[in-house]
mmCIF file of C-alpha atoms and ligand atoms in Angstrom:
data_model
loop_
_atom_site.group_PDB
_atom_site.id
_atom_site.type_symbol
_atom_site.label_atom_id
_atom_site.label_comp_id
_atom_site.label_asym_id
_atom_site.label_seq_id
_atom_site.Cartn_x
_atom_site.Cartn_y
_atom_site.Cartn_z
ATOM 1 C CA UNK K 255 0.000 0.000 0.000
ATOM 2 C CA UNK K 256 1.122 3.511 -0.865
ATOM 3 C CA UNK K 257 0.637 6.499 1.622
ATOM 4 C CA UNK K 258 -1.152 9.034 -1.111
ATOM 5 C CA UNK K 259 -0.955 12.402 0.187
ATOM 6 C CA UNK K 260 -3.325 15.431 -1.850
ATOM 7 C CA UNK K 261 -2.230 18.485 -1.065
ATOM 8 C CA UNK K 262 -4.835 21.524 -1.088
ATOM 9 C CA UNK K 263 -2.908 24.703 -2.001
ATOM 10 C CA UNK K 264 -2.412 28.096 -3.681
ATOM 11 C CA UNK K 265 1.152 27.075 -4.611
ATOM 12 C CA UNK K 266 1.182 23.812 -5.725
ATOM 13 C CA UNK K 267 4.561 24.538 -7.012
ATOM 14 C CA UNK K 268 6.097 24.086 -3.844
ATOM 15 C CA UNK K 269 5.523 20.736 -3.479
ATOM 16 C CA UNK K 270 7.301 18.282 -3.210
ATOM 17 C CA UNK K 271 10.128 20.794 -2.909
ATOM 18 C CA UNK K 272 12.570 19.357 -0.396
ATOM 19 C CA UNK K 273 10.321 16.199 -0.014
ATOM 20 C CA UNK K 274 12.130 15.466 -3.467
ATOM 21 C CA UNK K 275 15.627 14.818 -2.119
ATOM 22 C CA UNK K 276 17.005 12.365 0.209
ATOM 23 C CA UNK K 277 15.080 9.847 1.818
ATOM 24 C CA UNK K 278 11.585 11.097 0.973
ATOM 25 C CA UNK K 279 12.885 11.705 -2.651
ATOM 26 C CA UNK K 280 14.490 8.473 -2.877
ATOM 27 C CA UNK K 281 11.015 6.602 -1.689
ATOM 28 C CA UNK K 282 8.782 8.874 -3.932
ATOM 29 C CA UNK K 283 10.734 7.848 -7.051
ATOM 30 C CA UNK K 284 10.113 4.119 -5.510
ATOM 31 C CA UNK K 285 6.412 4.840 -5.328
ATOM 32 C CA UNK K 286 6.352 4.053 -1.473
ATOM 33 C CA UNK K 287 4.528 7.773 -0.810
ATOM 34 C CA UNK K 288 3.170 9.781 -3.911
ATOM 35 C CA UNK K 289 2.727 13.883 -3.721
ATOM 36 C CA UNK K 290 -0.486 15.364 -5.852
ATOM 37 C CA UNK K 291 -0.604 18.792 -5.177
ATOM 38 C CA UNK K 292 -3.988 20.572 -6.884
ATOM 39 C CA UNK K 293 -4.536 24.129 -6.486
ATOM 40 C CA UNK K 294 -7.453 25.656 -5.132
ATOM 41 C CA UNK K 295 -7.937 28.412 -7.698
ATOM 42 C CA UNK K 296 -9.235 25.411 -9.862
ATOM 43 C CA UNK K 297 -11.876 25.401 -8.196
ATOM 44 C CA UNK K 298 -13.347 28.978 -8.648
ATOM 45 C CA UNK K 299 -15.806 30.081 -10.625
ATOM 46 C CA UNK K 300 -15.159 33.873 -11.887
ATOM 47 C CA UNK K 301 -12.743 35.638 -14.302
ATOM 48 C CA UNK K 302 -9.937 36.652 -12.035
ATOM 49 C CA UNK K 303 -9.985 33.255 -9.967
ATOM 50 C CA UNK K 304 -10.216 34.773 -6.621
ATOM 51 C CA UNK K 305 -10.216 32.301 -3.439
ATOM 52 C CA UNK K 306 -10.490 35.217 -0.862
ATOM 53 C CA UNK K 307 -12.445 38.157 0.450
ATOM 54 C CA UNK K 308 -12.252 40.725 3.557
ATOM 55 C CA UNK K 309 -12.714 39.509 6.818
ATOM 56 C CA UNK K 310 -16.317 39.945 8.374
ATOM 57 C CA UNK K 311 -16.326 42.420 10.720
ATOM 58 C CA UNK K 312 -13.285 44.110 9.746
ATOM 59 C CA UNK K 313 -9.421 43.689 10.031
ATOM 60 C CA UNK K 314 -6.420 43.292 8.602
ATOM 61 C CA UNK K 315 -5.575 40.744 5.634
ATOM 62 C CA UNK K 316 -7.894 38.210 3.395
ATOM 63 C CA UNK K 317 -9.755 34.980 4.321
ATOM 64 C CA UNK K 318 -10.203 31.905 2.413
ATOM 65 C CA UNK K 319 -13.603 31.965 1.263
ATOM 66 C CA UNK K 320 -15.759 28.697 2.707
ATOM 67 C CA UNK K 321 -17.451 28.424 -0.853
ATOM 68 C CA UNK K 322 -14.219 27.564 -3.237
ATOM 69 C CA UNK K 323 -12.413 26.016 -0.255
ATOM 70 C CA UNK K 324 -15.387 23.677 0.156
ATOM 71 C CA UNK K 325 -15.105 22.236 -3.446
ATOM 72 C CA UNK K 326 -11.730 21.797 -3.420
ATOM 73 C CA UNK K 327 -11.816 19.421 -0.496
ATOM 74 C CA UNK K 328 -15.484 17.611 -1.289
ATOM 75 C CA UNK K 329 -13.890 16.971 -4.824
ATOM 76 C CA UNK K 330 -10.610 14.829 -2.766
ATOM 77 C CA UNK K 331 -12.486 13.877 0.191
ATOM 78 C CA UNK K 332 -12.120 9.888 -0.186
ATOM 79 C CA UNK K 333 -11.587 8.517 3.015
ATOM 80 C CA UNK K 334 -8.125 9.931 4.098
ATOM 81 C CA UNK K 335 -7.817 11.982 7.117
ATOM 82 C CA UNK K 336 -8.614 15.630 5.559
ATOM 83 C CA UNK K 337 -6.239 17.682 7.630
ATOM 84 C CA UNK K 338 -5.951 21.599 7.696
ATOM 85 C CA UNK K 339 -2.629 23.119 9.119
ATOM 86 C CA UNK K 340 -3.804 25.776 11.137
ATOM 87 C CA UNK K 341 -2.073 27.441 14.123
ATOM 88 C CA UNK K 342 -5.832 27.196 15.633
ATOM 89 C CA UNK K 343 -5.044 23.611 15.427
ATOM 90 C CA UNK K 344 -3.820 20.980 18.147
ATOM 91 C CA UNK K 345 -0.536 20.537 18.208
ATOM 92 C CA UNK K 346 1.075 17.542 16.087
ATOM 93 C CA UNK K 347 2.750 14.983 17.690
ATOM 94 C CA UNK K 348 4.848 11.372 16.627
ATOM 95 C CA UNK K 349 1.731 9.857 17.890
ATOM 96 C CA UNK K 350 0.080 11.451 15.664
ATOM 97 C CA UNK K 351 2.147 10.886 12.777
ATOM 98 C CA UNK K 352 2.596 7.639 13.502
ATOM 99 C CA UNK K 353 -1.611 6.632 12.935
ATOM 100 C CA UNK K 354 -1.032 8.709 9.693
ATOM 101 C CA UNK K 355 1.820 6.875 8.443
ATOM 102 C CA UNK K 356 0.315 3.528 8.941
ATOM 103 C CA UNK K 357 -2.948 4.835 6.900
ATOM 104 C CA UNK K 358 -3.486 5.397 3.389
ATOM 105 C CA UNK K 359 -2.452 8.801 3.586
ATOM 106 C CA UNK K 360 -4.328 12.284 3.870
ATOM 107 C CA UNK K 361 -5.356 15.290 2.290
ATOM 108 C CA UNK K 362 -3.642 18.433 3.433
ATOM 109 C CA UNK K 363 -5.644 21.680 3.449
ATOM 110 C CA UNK K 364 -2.949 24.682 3.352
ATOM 111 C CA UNK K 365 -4.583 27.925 4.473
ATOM 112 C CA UNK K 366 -2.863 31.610 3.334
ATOM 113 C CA UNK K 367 -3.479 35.119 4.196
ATOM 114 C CA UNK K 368 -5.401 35.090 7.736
ATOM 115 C CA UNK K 369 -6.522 31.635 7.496
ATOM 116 C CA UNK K 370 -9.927 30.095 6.696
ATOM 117 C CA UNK K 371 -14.058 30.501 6.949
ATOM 118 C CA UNK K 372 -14.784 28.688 9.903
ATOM 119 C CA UNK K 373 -17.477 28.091 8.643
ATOM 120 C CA UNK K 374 -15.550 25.262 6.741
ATOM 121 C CA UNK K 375 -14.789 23.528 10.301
ATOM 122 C CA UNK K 376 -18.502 23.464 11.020
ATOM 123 C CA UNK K 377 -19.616 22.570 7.761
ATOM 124 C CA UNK K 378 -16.908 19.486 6.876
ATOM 125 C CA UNK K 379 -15.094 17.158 9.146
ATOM 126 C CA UNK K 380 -11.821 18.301 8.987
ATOM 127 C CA UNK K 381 -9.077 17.989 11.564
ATOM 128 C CA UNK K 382 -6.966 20.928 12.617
ATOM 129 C CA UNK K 383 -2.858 20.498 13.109
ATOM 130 C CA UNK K 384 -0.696 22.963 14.419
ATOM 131 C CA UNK K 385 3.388 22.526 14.128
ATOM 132 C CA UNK K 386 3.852 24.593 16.692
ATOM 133 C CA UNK K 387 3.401 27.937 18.277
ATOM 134 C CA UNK K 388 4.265 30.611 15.698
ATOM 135 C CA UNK K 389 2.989 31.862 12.790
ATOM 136 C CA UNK K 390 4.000 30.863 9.101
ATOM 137 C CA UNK K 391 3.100 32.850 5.781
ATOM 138 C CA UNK K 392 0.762 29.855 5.002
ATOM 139 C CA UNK K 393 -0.078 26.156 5.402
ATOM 140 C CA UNK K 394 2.347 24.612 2.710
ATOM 141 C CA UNK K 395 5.669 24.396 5.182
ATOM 142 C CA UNK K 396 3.836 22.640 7.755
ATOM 143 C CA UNK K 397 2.168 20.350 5.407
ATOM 144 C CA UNK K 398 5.600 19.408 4.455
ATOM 145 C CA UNK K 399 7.126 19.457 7.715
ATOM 146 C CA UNK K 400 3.982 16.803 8.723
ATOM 147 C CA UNK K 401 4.845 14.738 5.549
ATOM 148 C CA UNK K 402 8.150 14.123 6.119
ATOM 149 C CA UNK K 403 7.713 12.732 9.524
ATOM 150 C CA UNK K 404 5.185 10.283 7.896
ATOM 151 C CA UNK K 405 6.840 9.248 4.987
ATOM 152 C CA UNK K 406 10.139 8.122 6.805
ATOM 153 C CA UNK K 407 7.879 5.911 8.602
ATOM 154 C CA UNK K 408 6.527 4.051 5.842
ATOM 155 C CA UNK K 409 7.529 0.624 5.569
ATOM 156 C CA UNK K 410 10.399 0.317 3.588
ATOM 157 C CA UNK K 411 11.701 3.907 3.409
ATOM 158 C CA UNK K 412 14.291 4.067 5.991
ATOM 159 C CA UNK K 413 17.386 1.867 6.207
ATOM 160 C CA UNK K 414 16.883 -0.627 9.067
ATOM 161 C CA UNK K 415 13.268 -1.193 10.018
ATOM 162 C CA UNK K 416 13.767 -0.652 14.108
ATOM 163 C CA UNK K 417 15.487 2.775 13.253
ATOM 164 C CA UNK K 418 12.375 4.891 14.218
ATOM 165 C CA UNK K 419 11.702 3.594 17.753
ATOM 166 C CA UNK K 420 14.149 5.196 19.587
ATOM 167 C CA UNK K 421 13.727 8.696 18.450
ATOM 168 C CA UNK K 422 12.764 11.462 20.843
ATOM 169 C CA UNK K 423 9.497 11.477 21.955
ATOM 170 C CA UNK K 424 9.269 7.721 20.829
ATOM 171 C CA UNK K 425 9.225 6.897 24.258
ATOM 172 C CA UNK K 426 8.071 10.227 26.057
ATOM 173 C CA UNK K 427 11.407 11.361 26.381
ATOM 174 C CA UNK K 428 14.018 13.410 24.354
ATOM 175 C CA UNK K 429 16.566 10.852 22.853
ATOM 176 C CA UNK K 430 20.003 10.554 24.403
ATOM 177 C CA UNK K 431 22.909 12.219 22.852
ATOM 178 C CA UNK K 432 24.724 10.781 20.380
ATOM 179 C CA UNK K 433 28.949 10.259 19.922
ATOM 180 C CA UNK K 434 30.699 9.043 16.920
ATOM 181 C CA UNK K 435 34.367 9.079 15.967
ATOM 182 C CA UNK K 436 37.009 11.126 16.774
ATOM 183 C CA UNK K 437 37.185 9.536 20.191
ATOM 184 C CA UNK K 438 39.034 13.085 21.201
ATOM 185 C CA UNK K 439 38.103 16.276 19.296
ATOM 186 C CA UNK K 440 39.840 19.179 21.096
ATOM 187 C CA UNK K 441 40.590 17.754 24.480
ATOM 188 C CA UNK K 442 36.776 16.365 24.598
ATOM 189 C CA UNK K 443 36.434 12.269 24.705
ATOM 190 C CA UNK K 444 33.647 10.092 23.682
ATOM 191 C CA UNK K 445 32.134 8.771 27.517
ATOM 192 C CA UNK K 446 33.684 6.573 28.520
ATOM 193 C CA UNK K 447 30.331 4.083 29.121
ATOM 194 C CA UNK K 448 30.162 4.226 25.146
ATOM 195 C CA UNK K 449 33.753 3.088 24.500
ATOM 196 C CA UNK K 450 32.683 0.071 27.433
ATOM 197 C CA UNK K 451 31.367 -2.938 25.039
ATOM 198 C CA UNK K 452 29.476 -3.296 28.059
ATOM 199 C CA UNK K 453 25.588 -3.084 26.842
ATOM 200 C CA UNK K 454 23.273 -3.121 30.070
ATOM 201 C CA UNK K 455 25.806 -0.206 31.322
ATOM 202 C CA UNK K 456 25.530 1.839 27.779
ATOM 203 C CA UNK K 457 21.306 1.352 28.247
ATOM 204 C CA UNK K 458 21.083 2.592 31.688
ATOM 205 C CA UNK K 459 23.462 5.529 30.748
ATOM 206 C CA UNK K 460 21.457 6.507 27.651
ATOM 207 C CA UNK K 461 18.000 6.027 29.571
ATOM 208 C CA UNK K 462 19.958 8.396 32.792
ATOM 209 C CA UNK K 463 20.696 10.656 30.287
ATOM 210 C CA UNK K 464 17.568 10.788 28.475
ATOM 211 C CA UNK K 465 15.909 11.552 31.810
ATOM 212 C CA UNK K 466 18.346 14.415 32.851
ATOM 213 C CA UNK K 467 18.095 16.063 29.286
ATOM 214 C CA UNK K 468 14.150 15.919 29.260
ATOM 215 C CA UNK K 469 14.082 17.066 32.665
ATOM 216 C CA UNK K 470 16.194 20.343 32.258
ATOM 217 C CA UNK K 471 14.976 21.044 28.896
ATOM 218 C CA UNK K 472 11.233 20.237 28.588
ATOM 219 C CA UNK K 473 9.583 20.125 31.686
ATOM 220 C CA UNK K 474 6.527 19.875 30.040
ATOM 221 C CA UNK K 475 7.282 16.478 28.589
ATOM 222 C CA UNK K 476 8.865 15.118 31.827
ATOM 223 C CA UNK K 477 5.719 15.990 33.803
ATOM 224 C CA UNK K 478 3.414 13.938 31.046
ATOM 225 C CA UNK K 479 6.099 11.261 31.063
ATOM 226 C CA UNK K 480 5.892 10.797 35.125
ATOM 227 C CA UNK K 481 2.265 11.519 35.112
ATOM 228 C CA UNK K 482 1.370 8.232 33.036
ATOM 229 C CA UNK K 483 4.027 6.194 34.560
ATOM 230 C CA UNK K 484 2.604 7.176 38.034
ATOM 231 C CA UNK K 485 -0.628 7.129 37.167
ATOM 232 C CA UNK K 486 -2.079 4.245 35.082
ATOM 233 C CA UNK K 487 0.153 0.928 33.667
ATOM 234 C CA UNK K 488 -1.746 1.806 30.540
ATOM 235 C CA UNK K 489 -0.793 5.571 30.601
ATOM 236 C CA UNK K 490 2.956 4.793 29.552
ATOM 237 C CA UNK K 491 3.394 4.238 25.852
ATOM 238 C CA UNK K 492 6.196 1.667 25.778
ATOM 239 C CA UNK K 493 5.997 -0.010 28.404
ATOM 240 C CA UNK K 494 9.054 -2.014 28.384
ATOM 241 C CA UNK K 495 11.112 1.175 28.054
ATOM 242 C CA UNK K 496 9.579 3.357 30.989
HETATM 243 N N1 SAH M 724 -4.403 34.608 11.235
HETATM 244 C C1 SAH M 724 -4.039 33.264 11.561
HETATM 245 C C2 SAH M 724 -2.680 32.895 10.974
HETATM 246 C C3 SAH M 724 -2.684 32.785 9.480
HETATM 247 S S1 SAH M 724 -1.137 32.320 8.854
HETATM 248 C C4 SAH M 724 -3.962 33.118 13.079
HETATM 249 O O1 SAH M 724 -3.535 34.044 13.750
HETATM 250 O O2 SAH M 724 -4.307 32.039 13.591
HETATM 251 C C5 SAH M 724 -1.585 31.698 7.266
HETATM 252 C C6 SAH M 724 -1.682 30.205 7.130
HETATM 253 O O3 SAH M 724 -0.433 29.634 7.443
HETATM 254 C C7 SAH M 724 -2.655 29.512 8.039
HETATM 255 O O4 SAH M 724 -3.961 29.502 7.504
HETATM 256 C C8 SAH M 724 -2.100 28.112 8.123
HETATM 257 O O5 SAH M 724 -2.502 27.309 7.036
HETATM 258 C C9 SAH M 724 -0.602 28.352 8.010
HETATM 259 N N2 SAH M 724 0.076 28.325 9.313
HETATM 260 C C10 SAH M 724 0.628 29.374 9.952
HETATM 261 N N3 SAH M 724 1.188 29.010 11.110
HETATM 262 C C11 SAH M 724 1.002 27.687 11.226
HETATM 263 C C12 SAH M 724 1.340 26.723 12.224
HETATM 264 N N4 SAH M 724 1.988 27.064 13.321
HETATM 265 N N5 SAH M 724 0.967 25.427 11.998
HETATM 266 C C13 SAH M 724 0.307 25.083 10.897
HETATM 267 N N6 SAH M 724 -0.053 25.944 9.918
HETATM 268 C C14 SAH M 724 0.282 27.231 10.076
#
């Protein structure tokens, strides 16, 4: 099975941009993923193709009108997750791109100017993903940024098939940090647990470590990560690894 994504744009010409190289380039070419970018001004009706208007109630900037938006989406809609990327949205997470990787694909809605009719949201089921909390010039980098975490989850597409479970976040925690050769690089030595051979002493240190670093550096995600192992067995994600 191929993971189809349709993306729903104004520039269609940015995709698949930098989903064209490396990894995600080298499994598009191999058909595991395929990128169909349609633009939205196909789907208006009137001379000069316009997709927006002024915001209701005044403001600053253009909104994506509910009409041509709406066609554009009913005429993809096929059973895929219809996503819009919208800072409104919740925020995306590997769990999150991990269902969508294992499904047939989606259909990305990219929103410019000030965003969307809500109207749309009542009107169509559509889920709402943030990639975090700033603001981009429109939907197309996220949608991107969200594809590329799927695709190099799709069977097949990266090198060995265990290679995406240790990640950060994987396991509720920020990944340990990584050492490779020189074993000195300007007075600095690998640890020396690494250099050890010794394998249940390397695991504990990388699990210590992965504690410390989520600890200092997102409390948020150490406080989640002791809340479900304190609170319910099924609350932890991996449970071997907690
Ligand atoms: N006025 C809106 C922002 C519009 S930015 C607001 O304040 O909420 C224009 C478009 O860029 C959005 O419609 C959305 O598709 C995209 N975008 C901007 N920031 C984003 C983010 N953090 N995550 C996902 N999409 C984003």
């Amino acid at each position: 099975m191929t993971f189809r994504a349709t993306i729903l744009t104004l520039y269609p010409e940015m995709f698949p941009g930098p989903l064209g190289a490396a990894l995600a380039g080298r499994a598009l070419r191999e058909g595991r993923w395929s990128c169909d970018p349609v633009n939205i001004r196909d789907f208006t009706e009137d001379r000069h193709r316009t997709v927006d208007d002024t915001p209701a109630g005044g403001g600053a900037g253009m909104v994506l009108r509910a009409d041509i938006v709406g066609r554009a989406v009913d005429a993809h809609a096929d059973g895929r997750p219809l996503i819009a990327l919208t800072p409104r949205g919740a925020p995306l997470t590997q769990r999150r791109v991990r269902d969508l990787a294992a499904g047939p694909g989606a259909v990305l809605l990219c929103g410019r100017f000030e965003g969307f009719d809500e109207r749309l949201f009542e009107a169509r089921e559509i889920e709402q993903l943030s990639i975090g909390d700033y603001i981009l010039s429109g939907g197309e980098m996220a949608a991107l940024v969200l594809l590329d975490a799927c695709v190099r989850l799709i069977p097949g597409v990266m090198g060995a098939a265990s290679s995406g479970d240790e990640e950060s976040f994987e396991s509720g925690l920020l990944e340990y940090p990584h050492y490779t050769r020189p074993v000195e690089w300007e007075g600095r030595t690998i640890p020396e647990v690494l250099r050890s051979g010794d394998h249940a002493r390397i695991a504990a240190w990388r699990q210590s470590q992965a504690e410390i670093d989520t600890r200092l550096r997102r409390p948020d995600l150490w406080e989640r990560h002791e809340g479900a192992r304190v609170g319910s067995p099924s609350g932890a994600r991996h449970g071997s690894k907690d």
